CSV table of C-alpha atoms in Angstrom, one decimal:
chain,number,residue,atom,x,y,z
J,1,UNK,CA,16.9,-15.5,-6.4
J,2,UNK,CA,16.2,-18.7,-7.4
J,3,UNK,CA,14.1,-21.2,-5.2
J,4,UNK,CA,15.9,-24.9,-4.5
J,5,UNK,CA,13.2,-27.4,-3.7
J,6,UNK,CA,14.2,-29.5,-0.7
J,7,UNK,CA,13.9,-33.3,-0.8
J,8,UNK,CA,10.7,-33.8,1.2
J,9,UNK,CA,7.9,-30.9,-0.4
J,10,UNK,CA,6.7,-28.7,1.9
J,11,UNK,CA,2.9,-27.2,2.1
J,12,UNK,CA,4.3,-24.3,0.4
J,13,UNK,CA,5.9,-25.8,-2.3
J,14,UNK,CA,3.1,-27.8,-3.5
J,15,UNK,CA,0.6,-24.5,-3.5
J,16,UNK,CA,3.4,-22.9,-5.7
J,17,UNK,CA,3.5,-25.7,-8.1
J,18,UNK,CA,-0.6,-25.5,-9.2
J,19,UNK,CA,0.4,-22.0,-10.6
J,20,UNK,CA,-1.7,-20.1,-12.4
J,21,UNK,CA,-2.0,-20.4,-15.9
J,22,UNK,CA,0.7,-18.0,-18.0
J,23,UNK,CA,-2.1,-18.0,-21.5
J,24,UNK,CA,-4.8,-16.4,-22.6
J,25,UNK,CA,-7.5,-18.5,-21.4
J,26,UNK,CA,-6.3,-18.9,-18.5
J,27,UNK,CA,-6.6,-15.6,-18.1
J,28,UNK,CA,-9.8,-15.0,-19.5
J,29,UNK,CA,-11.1,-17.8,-17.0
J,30,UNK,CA,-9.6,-15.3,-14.2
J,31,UNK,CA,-10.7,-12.8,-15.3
J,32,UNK,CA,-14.4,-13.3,-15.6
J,33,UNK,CA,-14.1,-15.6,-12.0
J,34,UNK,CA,-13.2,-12.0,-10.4
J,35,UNK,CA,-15.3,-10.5,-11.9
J,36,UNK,CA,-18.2,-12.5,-11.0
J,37,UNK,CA,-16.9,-13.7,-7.5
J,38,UNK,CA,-15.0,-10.6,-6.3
J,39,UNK,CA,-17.2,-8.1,-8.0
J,40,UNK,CA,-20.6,-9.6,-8.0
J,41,UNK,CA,-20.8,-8.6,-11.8
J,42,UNK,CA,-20.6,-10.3,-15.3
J,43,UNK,CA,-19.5,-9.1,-18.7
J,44,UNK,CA,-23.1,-7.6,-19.4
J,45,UNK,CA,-23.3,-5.1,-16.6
J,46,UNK,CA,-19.7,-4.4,-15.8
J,47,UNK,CA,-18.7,-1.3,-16.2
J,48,UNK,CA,-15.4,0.0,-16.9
J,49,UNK,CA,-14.0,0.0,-13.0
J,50,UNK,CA,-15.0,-3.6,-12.6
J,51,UNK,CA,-13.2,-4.4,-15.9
J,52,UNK,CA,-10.2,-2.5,-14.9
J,53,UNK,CA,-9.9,-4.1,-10.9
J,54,UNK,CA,-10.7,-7.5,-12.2
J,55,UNK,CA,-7.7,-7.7,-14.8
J,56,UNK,CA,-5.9,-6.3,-12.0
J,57,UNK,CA,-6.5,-8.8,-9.5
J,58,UNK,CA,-5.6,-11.2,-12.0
J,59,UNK,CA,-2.3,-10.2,-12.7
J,60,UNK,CA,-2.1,-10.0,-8.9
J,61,UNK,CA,-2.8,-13.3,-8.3
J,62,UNK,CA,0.3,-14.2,-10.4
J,63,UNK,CA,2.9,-11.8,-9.0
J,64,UNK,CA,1.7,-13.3,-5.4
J,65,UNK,CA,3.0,-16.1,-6.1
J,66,UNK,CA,6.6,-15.1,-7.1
J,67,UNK,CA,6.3,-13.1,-4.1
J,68,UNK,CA,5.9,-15.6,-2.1
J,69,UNK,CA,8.0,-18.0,-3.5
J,70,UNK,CA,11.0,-14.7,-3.2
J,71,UNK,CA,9.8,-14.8,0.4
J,72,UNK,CA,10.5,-18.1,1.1
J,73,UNK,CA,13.9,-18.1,-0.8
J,74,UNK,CA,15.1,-15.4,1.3
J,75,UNK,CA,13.9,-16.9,4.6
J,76,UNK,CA,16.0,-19.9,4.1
J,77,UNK,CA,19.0,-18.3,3.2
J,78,UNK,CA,18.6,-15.9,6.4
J,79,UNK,CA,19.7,-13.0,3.9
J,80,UNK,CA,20.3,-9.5,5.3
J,81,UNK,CA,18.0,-6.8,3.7
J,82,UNK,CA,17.8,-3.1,2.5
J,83,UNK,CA,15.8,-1.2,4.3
J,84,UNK,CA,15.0,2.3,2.0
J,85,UNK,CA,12.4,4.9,4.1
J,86,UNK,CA,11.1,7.6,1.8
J,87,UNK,CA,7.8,10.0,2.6
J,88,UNK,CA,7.4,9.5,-1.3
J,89,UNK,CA,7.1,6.7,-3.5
J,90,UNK,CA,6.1,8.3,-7.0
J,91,UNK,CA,5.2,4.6,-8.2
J,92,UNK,CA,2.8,5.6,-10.7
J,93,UNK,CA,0.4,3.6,-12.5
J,94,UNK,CA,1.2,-0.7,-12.1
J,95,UNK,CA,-1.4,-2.3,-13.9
J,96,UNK,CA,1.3,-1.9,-17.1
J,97,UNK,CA,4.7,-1.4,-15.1
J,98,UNK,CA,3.3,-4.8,-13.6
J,99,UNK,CA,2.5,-6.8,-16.7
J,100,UNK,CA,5.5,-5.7,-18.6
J,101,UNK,CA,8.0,-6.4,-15.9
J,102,UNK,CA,6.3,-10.3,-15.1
J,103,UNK,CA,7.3,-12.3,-17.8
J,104,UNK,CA,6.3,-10.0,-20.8
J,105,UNK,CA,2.4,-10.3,-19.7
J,106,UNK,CA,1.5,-7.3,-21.7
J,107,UNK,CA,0.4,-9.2,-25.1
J,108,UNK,CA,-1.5,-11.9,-22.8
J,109,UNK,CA,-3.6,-9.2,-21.7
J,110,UNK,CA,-3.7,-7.5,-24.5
J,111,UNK,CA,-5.1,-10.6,-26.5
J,112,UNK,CA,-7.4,-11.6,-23.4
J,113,UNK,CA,-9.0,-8.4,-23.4
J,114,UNK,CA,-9.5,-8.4,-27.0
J,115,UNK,CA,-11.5,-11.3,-27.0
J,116,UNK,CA,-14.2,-9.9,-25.2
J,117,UNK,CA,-13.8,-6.7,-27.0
J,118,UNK,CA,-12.4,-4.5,-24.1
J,119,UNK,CA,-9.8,-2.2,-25.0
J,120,UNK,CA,-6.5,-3.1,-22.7
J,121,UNK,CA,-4.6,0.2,-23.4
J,122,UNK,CA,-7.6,2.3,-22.7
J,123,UNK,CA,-7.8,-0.4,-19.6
J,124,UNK,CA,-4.6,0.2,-18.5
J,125,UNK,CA,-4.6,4.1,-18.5
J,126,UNK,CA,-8.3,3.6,-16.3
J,127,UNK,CA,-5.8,3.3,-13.1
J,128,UNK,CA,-5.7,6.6,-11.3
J,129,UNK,CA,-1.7,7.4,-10.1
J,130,UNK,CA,-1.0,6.4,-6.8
J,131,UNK,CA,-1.0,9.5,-4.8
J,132,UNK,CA,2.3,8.8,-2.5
J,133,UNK,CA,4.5,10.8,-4.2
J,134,UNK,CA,5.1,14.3,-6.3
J,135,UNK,CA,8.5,14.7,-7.5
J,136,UNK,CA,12.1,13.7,-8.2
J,137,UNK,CA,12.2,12.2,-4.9
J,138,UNK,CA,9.4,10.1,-5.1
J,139,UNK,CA,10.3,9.0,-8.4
J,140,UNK,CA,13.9,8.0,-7.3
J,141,UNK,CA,12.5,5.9,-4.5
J,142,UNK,CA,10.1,4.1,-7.0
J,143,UNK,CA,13.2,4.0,-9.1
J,144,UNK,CA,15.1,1.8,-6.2
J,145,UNK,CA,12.8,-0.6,-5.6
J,146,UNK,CA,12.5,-1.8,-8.7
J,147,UNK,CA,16.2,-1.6,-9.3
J,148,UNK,CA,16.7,-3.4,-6.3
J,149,UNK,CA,14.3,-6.2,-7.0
J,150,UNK,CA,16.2,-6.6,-10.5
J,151,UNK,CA,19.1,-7.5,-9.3
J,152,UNK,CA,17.2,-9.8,-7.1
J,153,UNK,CA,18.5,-7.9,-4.1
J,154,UNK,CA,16.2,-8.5,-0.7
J,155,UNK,CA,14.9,-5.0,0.4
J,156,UNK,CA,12.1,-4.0,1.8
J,157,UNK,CA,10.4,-0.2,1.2
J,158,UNK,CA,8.8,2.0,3.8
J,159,UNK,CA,6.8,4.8,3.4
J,160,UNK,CA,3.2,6.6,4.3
J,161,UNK,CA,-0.5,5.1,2.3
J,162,UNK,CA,-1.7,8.6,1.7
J,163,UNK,CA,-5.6,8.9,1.9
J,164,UNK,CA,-4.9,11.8,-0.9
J,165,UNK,CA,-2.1,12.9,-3.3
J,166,UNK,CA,-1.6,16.7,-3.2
J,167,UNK,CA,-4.4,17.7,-5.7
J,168,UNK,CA,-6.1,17.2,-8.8
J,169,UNK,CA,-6.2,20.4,-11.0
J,170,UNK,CA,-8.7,21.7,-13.5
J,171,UNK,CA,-8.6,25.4,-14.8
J,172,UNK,CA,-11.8,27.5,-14.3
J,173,UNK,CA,-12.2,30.9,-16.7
J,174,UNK,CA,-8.1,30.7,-17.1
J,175,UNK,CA,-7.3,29.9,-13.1
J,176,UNK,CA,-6.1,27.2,-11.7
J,177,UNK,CA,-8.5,25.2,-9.2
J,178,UNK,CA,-7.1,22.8,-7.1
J,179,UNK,CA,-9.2,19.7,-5.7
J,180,UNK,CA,-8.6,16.9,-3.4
J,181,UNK,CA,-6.9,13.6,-4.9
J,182,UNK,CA,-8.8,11.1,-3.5
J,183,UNK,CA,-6.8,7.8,-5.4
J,184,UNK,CA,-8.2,5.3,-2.9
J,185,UNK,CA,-11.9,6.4,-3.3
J,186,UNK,CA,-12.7,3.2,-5.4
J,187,UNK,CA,-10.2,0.7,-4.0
J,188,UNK,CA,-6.6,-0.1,-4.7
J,189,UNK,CA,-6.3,-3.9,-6.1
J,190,UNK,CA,-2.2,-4.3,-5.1
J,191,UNK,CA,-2.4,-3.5,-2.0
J,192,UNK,CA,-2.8,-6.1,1.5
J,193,UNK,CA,-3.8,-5.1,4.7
J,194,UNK,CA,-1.4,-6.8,7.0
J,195,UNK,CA,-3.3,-5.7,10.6
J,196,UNK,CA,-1.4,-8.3,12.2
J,197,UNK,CA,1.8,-6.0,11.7
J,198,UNK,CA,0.5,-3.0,13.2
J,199,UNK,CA,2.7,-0.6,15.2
J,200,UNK,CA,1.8,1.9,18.3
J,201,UNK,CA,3.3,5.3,18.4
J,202,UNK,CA,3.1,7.6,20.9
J,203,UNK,CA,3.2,11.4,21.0
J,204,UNK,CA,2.6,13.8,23.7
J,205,UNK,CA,2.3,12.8,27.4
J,206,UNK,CA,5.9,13.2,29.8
J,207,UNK,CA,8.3,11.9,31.7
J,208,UNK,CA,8.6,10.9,35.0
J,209,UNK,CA,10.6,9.0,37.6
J,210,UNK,CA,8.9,5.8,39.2
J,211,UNK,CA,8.7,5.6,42.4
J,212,UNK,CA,11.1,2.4,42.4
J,213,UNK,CA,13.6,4.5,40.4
J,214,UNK,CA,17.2,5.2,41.9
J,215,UNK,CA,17.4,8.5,39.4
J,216,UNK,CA,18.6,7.0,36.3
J,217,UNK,CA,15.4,5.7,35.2
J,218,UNK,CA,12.6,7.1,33.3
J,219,UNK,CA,8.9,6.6,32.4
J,220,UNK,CA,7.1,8.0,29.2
J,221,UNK,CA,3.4,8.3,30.5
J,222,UNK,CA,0.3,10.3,29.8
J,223,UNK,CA,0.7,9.8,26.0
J,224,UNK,CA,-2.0,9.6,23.0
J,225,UNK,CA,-1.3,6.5,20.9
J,226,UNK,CA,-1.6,6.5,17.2
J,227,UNK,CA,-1.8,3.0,15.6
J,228,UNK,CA,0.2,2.1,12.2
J,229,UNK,CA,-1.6,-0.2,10.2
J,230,UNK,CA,0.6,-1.5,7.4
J,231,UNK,CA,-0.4,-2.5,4.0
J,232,UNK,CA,1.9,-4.3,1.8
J,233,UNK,CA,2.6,-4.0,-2.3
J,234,UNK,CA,4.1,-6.0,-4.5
J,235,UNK,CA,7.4,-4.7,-6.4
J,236,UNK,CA,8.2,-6.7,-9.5
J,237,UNK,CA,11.6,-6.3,-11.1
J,238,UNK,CA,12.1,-6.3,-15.1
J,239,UNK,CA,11.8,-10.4,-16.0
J,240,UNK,CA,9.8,-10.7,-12.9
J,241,UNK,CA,12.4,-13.2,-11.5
J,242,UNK,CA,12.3,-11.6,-7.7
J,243,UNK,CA,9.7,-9.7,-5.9
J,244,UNK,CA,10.3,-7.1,-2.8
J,245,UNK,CA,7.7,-5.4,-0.5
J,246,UNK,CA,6.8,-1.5,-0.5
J,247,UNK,CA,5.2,-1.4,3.3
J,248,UNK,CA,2.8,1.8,3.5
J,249,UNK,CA,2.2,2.7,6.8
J,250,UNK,CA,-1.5,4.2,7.7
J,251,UNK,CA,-2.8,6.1,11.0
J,252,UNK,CA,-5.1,4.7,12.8
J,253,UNK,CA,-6.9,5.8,16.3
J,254,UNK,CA,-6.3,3.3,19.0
J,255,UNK,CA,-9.9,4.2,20.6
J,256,UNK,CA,-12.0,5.3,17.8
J,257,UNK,CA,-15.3,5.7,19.5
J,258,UNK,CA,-16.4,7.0,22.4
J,259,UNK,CA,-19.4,5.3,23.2
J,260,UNK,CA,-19.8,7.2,26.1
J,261,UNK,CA,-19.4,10.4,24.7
J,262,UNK,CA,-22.3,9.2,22.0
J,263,UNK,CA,-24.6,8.2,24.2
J,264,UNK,CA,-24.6,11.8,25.6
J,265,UNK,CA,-25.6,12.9,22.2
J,266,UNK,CA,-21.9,14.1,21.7
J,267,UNK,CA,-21.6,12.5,18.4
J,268,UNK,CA,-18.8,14.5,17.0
J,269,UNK,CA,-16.9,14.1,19.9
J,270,UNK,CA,-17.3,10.5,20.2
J,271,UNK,CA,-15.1,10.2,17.0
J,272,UNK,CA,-13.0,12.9,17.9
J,273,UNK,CA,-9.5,10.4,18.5
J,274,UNK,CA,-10.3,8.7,15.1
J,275,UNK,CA,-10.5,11.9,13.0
J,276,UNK,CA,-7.5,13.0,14.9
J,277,UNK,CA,-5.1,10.3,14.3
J,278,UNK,CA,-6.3,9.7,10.7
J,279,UNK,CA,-4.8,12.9,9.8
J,280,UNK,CA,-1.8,12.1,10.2
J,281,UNK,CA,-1.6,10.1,6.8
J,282,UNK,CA,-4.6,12.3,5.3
J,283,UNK,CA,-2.6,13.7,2.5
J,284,UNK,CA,0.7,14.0,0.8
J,285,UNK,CA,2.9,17.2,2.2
J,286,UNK,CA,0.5,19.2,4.1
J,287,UNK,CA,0.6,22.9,3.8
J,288,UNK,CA,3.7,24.0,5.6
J,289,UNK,CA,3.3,27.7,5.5
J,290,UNK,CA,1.6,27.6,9.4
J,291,UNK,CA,2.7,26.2,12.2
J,292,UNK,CA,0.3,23.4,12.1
J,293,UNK,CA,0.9,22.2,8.8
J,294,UNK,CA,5.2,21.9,9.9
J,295,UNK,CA,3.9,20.1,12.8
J,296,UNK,CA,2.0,17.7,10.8
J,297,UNK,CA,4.6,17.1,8.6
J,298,UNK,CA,6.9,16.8,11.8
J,299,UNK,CA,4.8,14.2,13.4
J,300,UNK,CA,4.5,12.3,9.9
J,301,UNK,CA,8.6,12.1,9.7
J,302,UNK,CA,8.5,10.6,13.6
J,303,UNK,CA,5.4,8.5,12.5
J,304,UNK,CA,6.9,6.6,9.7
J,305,UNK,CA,10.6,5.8,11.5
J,306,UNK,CA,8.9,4.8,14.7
J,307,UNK,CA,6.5,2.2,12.4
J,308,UNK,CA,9.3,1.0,10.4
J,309,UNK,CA,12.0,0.9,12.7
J,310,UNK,CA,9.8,-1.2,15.2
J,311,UNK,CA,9.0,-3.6,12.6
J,312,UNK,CA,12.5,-4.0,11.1
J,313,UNK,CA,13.6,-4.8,15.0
């Protein structure tokens, strides 16, 4: 959607118009500012992660502030949104989605990178798949939200931030090994923590009558509350005209240390609620062939519409 500039400029609309420079040395200059500032490394001793996250961050900077420029564009108009709640989002790998959907960035970088003789396809394939998603379902979602922020449609995506995909695989004397997908163990450079947003969900506890109540009132008590801790991503349509947010929701205790308990030398009790609630977005479709792997997934389900729906409201 496009943005109409009112008569008298606000704050806003002066930050957007210093953008960030759209050629190759301006890129370059970004690039090696991250990587020195961010990182704490330069060209000599970076190695092929701190390459990869600082070209990232750049082209981050520049979808931010189409993002927020969408943002502000949809806020004046008051428009009514699309709210699409998925447990997958197979979004793959965005360093390249990114840069080929914003403006045809993908021979910017590619030049950019050249010129310090880094290789930007081999750069691009560094990024690890997200691990939010496995199948056709997944895939669909992804496939929505960019569609929808194409056709410059406001929408907003809700789903679960995965500490691990379902596995890696590797074959060992002909069998198949499966390992843990940890896709967040060296960062993820799109995402924004928004703690400010956070939800409370409850689960467990009962009901029960106050005393005040004439009989048609109720009270939810005695309940353990899990905190949803929301952290926001960027989704570019083709032409990069219009920008819409994939909100990924992530468990957090409410009271994650005891310091009581740790004091009596309990130590693995003392983080007992942490571990707890932090399964609850540990991995990507828990095993469902016990009981406590369909109640996981159960409580995931309830997890992710109580977060969304309380931050739609």
């Amino acid at each position: 959607m496009a943005a109409t500039a009112p008569e008298n400029a606000s704050l806003g609309q002066l930050c957007l118009d210093h953008k960030l420079s759209m050629t190759v040395e301006g890129l370059l200059e970004d690039y090696l500012h991250h990587l020195r500032f961010t990182l704490g490394r330069d060209q000599y001793c970076a190695t092929e992660r701190d390459a990869y996250f600082a070209l990232a961050l750049c082209v981050r900077d520049r979808l931010i502030e189409r993002w927020m420029a969408t943002q502000q564009e949809h806020h004046r108009q008051n428009v009514k949104r699309v709210y699409y709640l998925s447990l997958e989002f197979l979004i793959g790998r965005l360093l390249g989605s990114n840069v080929i959907n914003f403006a045809q960035m993908e021979g910017l970088c590619e030049e950019a990178m050249a010129r310090i003789g880094i290789d930007w396809h081999r750069l691009r394939d560094y990024e690890a798949d997200a691990g939010l998603g496995n199948g056709g379902l997944g895939r669909l979602a992804a496939c929505f939200m960019d569609s929808l922020s194409t056709l410059k449609l406001p929408a907003i995506g809700y789903g679960l931030r995965y500490d691990y995909g379902i596995f890696t695989q590797r074959i060992e004397s002909g069998y198949q090994v499966e390992d843990p997908d940890h896709w967040l163990k060296y960062g993820y450079p799109w995402e924004i923590g928004r703690p400010d947003y956070s939800a409370n969900v409850h689960f467990g506890g009962h009901v029960e009558p106050p005393s005040h109540s004439n009989g048609h009132q109720w009270c939810w008590v005695d309940t353990r509350t899990i905190v949803g801790m929301p952290y926001n991503l960027p989704i570019v349509g083709y032409g990069g005209q219009a920008m819409n947010t994939l909100r990924l929701w992530s468990a957090r205790a409410a009271d994650e240390f005891d310091f009581e308990d740790f004091n009596r030398g309990d130590y693995v009790e003392a983080v007992a609620n942490k571990v707890l609630a932090e399964n609850l977005t540990k991995v990507l479709y828990p095993n469902d062939n016990m009981f406590e792997g369909r109640e996981l997934r159960l409580k995931q389900q309830y997890f992710l519409v109580s977060c969304s729906l309380q931050d739609i409201v």
